[in-house]
């Protein structure tokens, strides 16, 4: 019986060890856009746009939701935007989020990337992929906000350091 309990414990540890969520971020480096157009992805739950708007607002960035056409080509999303829609923006935010079912619905993947208005350069990006353990049952809105927050960390730390030096 003791051998069975030990084997069961080892199996549980091995199973859960590879289940950690993964998060990758590339941050805004120099300055933050003042207005971001959010390219609406109609195949993603509506709550993601609300979370993005709230997250950018926390960093004093205005947002404008615009129509976009997301097309999956060669395992990457290509997007079509009307240039007139982006005229009042300094950058464009794109997003993808996937949900799966396992006892409850959970967000298994999210990717947010911000480009210049011409979509020539990605200026910040954050992605999240759940492992498979019990930590996959997260609040999706909070995770989206956390991802956006992480894109601002470097610039905001630089601004704080600059203010601190000026105060001294």
mmCIF file of C-alpha atoms in Angstrom:
data_model
loop_
_atom_site.group_PDB
_atom_site.id
_atom_site.type_symbol
_atom_site.label_atom_id
_atom_site.label_comp_id
_atom_site.label_asym_id
_atom_site.label_seq_id
_atom_site.Cartn_x
_atom_site.Cartn_y
_atom_site.Cartn_z
ATOM 1 C CA UNK A 1 0.000 0.000 0.000
ATOM 2 C CA UNK A 2 2.874 2.353 0.845
ATOM 3 C CA UNK A 3 4.432 1.709 -2.578
ATOM 4 C CA UNK A 4 1.112 2.534 -4.248
ATOM 5 C CA UNK A 5 0.820 5.851 -2.365
ATOM 6 C CA UNK A 6 4.420 6.724 -3.264
ATOM 7 C CA UNK A 7 3.851 5.905 -6.936
ATOM 8 C CA UNK A 8 0.635 7.924 -6.938
ATOM 9 C CA UNK A 9 2.415 10.907 -5.327
ATOM 10 C CA UNK A 10 5.269 10.743 -7.863
ATOM 11 C CA UNK A 11 2.794 10.540 -10.754
ATOM 12 C CA UNK A 12 0.917 13.588 -9.446
ATOM 13 C CA UNK A 13 4.127 15.611 -9.074
ATOM 14 C CA UNK A 14 5.335 14.644 -12.567
ATOM 15 C CA UNK A 15 1.943 15.462 -14.076
ATOM 16 C CA UNK A 16 1.666 18.860 -12.416
ATOM 17 C CA UNK A 17 5.323 19.845 -12.904
ATOM 18 C CA UNK A 18 4.875 20.471 -16.619
ATOM 19 C CA UNK A 19 1.685 22.442 -16.201
ATOM 20 C CA UNK A 20 2.963 25.936 -15.512
ATOM 21 C CA UNK A 21 1.553 28.781 -17.558
ATOM 22 C CA UNK A 22 3.937 30.630 -19.863
ATOM 23 C CA UNK A 23 3.994 34.370 -20.408
ATOM 24 C CA UNK A 24 6.212 36.292 -22.860
ATOM 25 C CA UNK A 25 6.460 40.081 -23.064
ATOM 26 C CA UNK A 26 8.280 42.651 -25.161
ATOM 27 C CA UNK A 27 7.761 46.082 -23.646
ATOM 28 C CA UNK A 28 7.391 49.605 -24.910
ATOM 29 C CA UNK A 29 10.993 50.827 -24.929
ATOM 30 C CA UNK A 30 11.098 54.604 -25.317
ATOM 31 C CA UNK A 31 7.679 56.144 -25.238
ATOM 32 C CA UNK A 32 4.081 55.102 -25.020
ATOM 33 C CA UNK A 33 1.485 55.976 -27.663
ATOM 34 C CA UNK A 34 -1.095 58.514 -26.510
ATOM 35 C CA UNK A 35 -3.954 56.994 -28.526
ATOM 36 C CA UNK A 36 -4.253 53.326 -29.485
ATOM 37 C CA UNK A 37 -6.740 51.971 -31.981
ATOM 38 C CA UNK A 38 -7.913 48.510 -30.904
ATOM 39 C CA UNK A 39 -8.530 46.355 -33.967
ATOM 40 C CA UNK A 40 -11.686 44.427 -33.098
ATOM 41 C CA UNK A 41 -11.407 40.662 -33.509
ATOM 42 C CA UNK A 42 -15.004 39.491 -33.881
ATOM 43 C CA UNK A 43 -14.160 35.821 -33.284
ATOM 44 C CA UNK A 44 -12.940 36.585 -29.749
ATOM 45 C CA UNK A 45 -15.202 37.087 -26.727
ATOM 46 C CA UNK A 46 -16.432 40.665 -26.350
ATOM 47 C CA UNK A 47 -15.015 40.989 -22.844
ATOM 48 C CA UNK A 48 -11.476 41.137 -24.197
ATOM 49 C CA UNK A 49 -12.057 44.559 -25.791
ATOM 50 C CA UNK A 50 -13.450 45.895 -22.521
ATOM 51 C CA UNK A 51 -10.399 44.575 -20.645
ATOM 52 C CA UNK A 52 -8.043 46.119 -23.225
ATOM 53 C CA UNK A 53 -9.779 49.487 -22.986
ATOM 54 C CA UNK A 54 -9.572 49.397 -19.195
ATOM 55 C CA UNK A 55 -5.912 48.331 -19.242
ATOM 56 C CA UNK A 56 -4.786 51.066 -21.639
ATOM 57 C CA UNK A 57 -6.835 53.628 -19.708
ATOM 58 C CA UNK A 58 -4.903 52.738 -16.519
ATOM 59 C CA UNK A 59 -1.792 54.019 -18.308
ATOM 60 C CA UNK A 60 -3.469 57.227 -19.550
ATOM 61 C CA UNK A 61 -3.729 55.934 -23.110
ATOM 62 C CA UNK A 62 -6.899 56.749 -25.004
ATOM 63 C CA UNK A 63 -8.441 53.992 -27.089
ATOM 64 C CA UNK A 64 -10.660 53.763 -30.123
ATOM 65 C CA UNK A 65 -12.162 50.460 -31.288
ATOM 66 C CA UNK A 66 -11.930 50.027 -35.050
ATOM 67 C CA UNK A 67 -13.119 47.378 -37.478
ATOM 68 C CA UNK A 68 -10.533 44.837 -38.571
ATOM 69 C CA UNK A 69 -10.426 41.683 -40.627
ATOM 70 C CA UNK A 70 -8.246 38.953 -39.080
ATOM 71 C CA UNK A 71 -7.194 36.184 -41.468
ATOM 72 C CA UNK A 72 -5.112 33.195 -40.365
ATOM 73 C CA UNK A 73 -2.339 32.614 -42.935
ATOM 74 C CA UNK A 74 0.709 30.404 -42.427
ATOM 75 C CA UNK A 75 -0.109 29.989 -38.715
ATOM 76 C CA UNK A 76 -0.112 33.769 -38.116
ATOM 77 C CA UNK A 77 -2.846 36.361 -38.234
ATOM 78 C CA UNK A 78 -2.789 38.917 -41.034
ATOM 79 C CA UNK A 79 -5.026 41.916 -40.541
ATOM 80 C CA UNK A 80 -6.706 44.323 -42.904
ATOM 81 C CA UNK A 81 -7.519 47.804 -41.645
ATOM 82 C CA UNK A 82 -8.990 50.857 -43.293
ATOM 83 C CA UNK A 83 -6.281 53.590 -43.046
ATOM 84 C CA UNK A 84 -8.987 56.203 -42.467
ATOM 85 C CA UNK A 85 -9.923 54.417 -39.203
ATOM 86 C CA UNK A 86 -6.407 54.773 -37.794
ATOM 87 C CA UNK A 87 -5.867 58.459 -38.628
ATOM 88 C CA UNK A 88 -6.404 59.665 -35.054
ATOM 89 C CA UNK A 89 -4.203 56.956 -33.504
ATOM 90 C CA UNK A 90 -0.500 56.692 -32.698
ATOM 91 C CA UNK A 91 -0.539 52.881 -32.680
ATOM 92 C CA UNK A 92 -2.791 49.885 -33.291
ATOM 93 C CA UNK A 93 -3.406 47.044 -30.825
ATOM 94 C CA UNK A 94 -4.327 43.603 -32.125
ATOM 95 C CA UNK A 95 -5.344 40.581 -30.064
ATOM 96 C CA UNK A 96 -6.201 36.904 -30.206
ATOM 97 C CA UNK A 97 -7.621 34.830 -27.356
ATOM 98 C CA UNK A 98 -8.714 31.205 -27.304
ATOM 99 C CA UNK A 99 -10.957 29.458 -24.790
ATOM 100 C CA UNK A 100 -11.225 25.749 -24.007
ATOM 101 C CA UNK A 101 -13.522 23.646 -21.883
ATOM 102 C CA UNK A 102 -12.416 21.455 -18.946
ATOM 103 C CA UNK A 103 -14.968 21.350 -16.136
ATOM 104 C CA UNK A 104 -15.388 25.064 -16.883
ATOM 105 C CA UNK A 105 -14.565 27.446 -19.702
ATOM 106 C CA UNK A 106 -11.062 28.942 -19.411
ATOM 107 C CA UNK A 107 -8.806 31.179 -21.501
ATOM 108 C CA UNK A 108 -6.026 28.937 -22.781
ATOM 109 C CA UNK A 109 -4.169 31.463 -24.920
ATOM 110 C CA UNK A 110 -3.979 35.209 -25.402
ATOM 111 C CA UNK A 111 -1.702 37.340 -27.549
ATOM 112 C CA UNK A 112 -1.745 41.138 -27.692
ATOM 113 C CA UNK A 113 0.545 43.050 -30.002
ATOM 114 C CA UNK A 114 0.846 46.779 -30.623
ATOM 115 C CA UNK A 115 2.225 48.106 -33.907
ATOM 116 C CA UNK A 116 2.835 51.487 -35.429
ATOM 117 C CA UNK A 117 -0.130 52.764 -37.442
ATOM 118 C CA UNK A 118 1.337 51.441 -40.711
ATOM 119 C CA UNK A 119 1.774 47.954 -39.177
ATOM 120 C CA UNK A 120 5.457 47.984 -40.121
ATOM 121 C CA UNK A 121 6.896 47.516 -36.640
ATOM 122 C CA UNK A 122 5.684 45.761 -33.513
ATOM 123 C CA UNK A 123 6.379 48.140 -30.640
ATOM 124 C CA UNK A 124 5.108 45.939 -27.772
ATOM 125 C CA UNK A 125 3.728 42.436 -27.394
ATOM 126 C CA UNK A 126 2.518 40.138 -24.622
ATOM 127 C CA UNK A 127 1.300 36.572 -24.762
ATOM 128 C CA UNK A 128 -0.027 34.005 -22.315
ATOM 129 C CA UNK A 129 -0.423 30.259 -22.697
ATOM 130 C CA UNK A 130 -1.837 28.117 -19.926
ATOM 131 C CA UNK A 131 -0.072 24.978 -18.835
ATOM 132 C CA UNK A 132 -2.681 22.400 -18.154
ATOM 133 C CA UNK A 133 -2.819 22.201 -14.389
ATOM 134 C CA UNK A 134 -5.373 23.739 -12.119
ATOM 135 C CA UNK A 135 -3.771 27.165 -12.576
ATOM 136 C CA UNK A 136 -5.476 27.403 -15.963
ATOM 137 C CA UNK A 137 -8.703 28.539 -14.316
ATOM 138 C CA UNK A 138 -7.819 32.236 -14.140
ATOM 139 C CA UNK A 139 -9.879 35.375 -14.499
ATOM 140 C CA UNK A 140 -9.397 36.239 -18.191
ATOM 141 C CA UNK A 141 -10.074 39.961 -17.711
ATOM 142 C CA UNK A 142 -7.424 40.223 -14.998
ATOM 143 C CA UNK A 143 -4.927 38.337 -17.157
ATOM 144 C CA UNK A 144 -5.529 40.637 -20.164
ATOM 145 C CA UNK A 145 -5.016 43.680 -17.925
ATOM 146 C CA UNK A 146 -1.866 42.109 -16.465
ATOM 147 C CA UNK A 147 -0.473 41.479 -19.967
ATOM 148 C CA UNK A 148 -1.058 45.092 -20.992
ATOM 149 C CA UNK A 149 0.406 46.332 -17.701
ATOM 150 C CA UNK A 150 3.550 44.299 -18.356
ATOM 151 C CA UNK A 151 4.064 46.069 -21.710
ATOM 152 C CA UNK A 152 4.314 49.412 -19.865
ATOM 153 C CA UNK A 153 6.705 48.369 -17.078
ATOM 154 C CA UNK A 154 9.976 49.421 -18.687
ATOM 155 C CA UNK A 155 8.864 52.886 -19.820
ATOM 156 C CA UNK A 156 7.098 53.618 -16.539
ATOM 157 C CA UNK A 157 10.174 52.526 -14.549
ATOM 158 C CA UNK A 158 12.317 54.870 -16.670
ATOM 159 C CA UNK A 159 9.871 57.743 -16.100
ATOM 160 C CA UNK A 160 9.862 57.125 -12.339
ATOM 161 C CA UNK A 161 13.665 57.023 -12.257
ATOM 162 C CA UNK A 162 13.831 60.292 -14.208
ATOM 163 C CA UNK A 163 11.350 61.975 -11.808
ATOM 164 C CA UNK A 164 13.330 60.701 -8.826
ATOM 165 C CA UNK A 165 16.587 62.118 -10.212
ATOM 166 C CA UNK A 166 14.933 65.471 -10.899
ATOM 167 C CA UNK A 167 13.583 65.609 -7.341
ATOM 168 C CA UNK A 168 17.063 65.094 -5.890
#
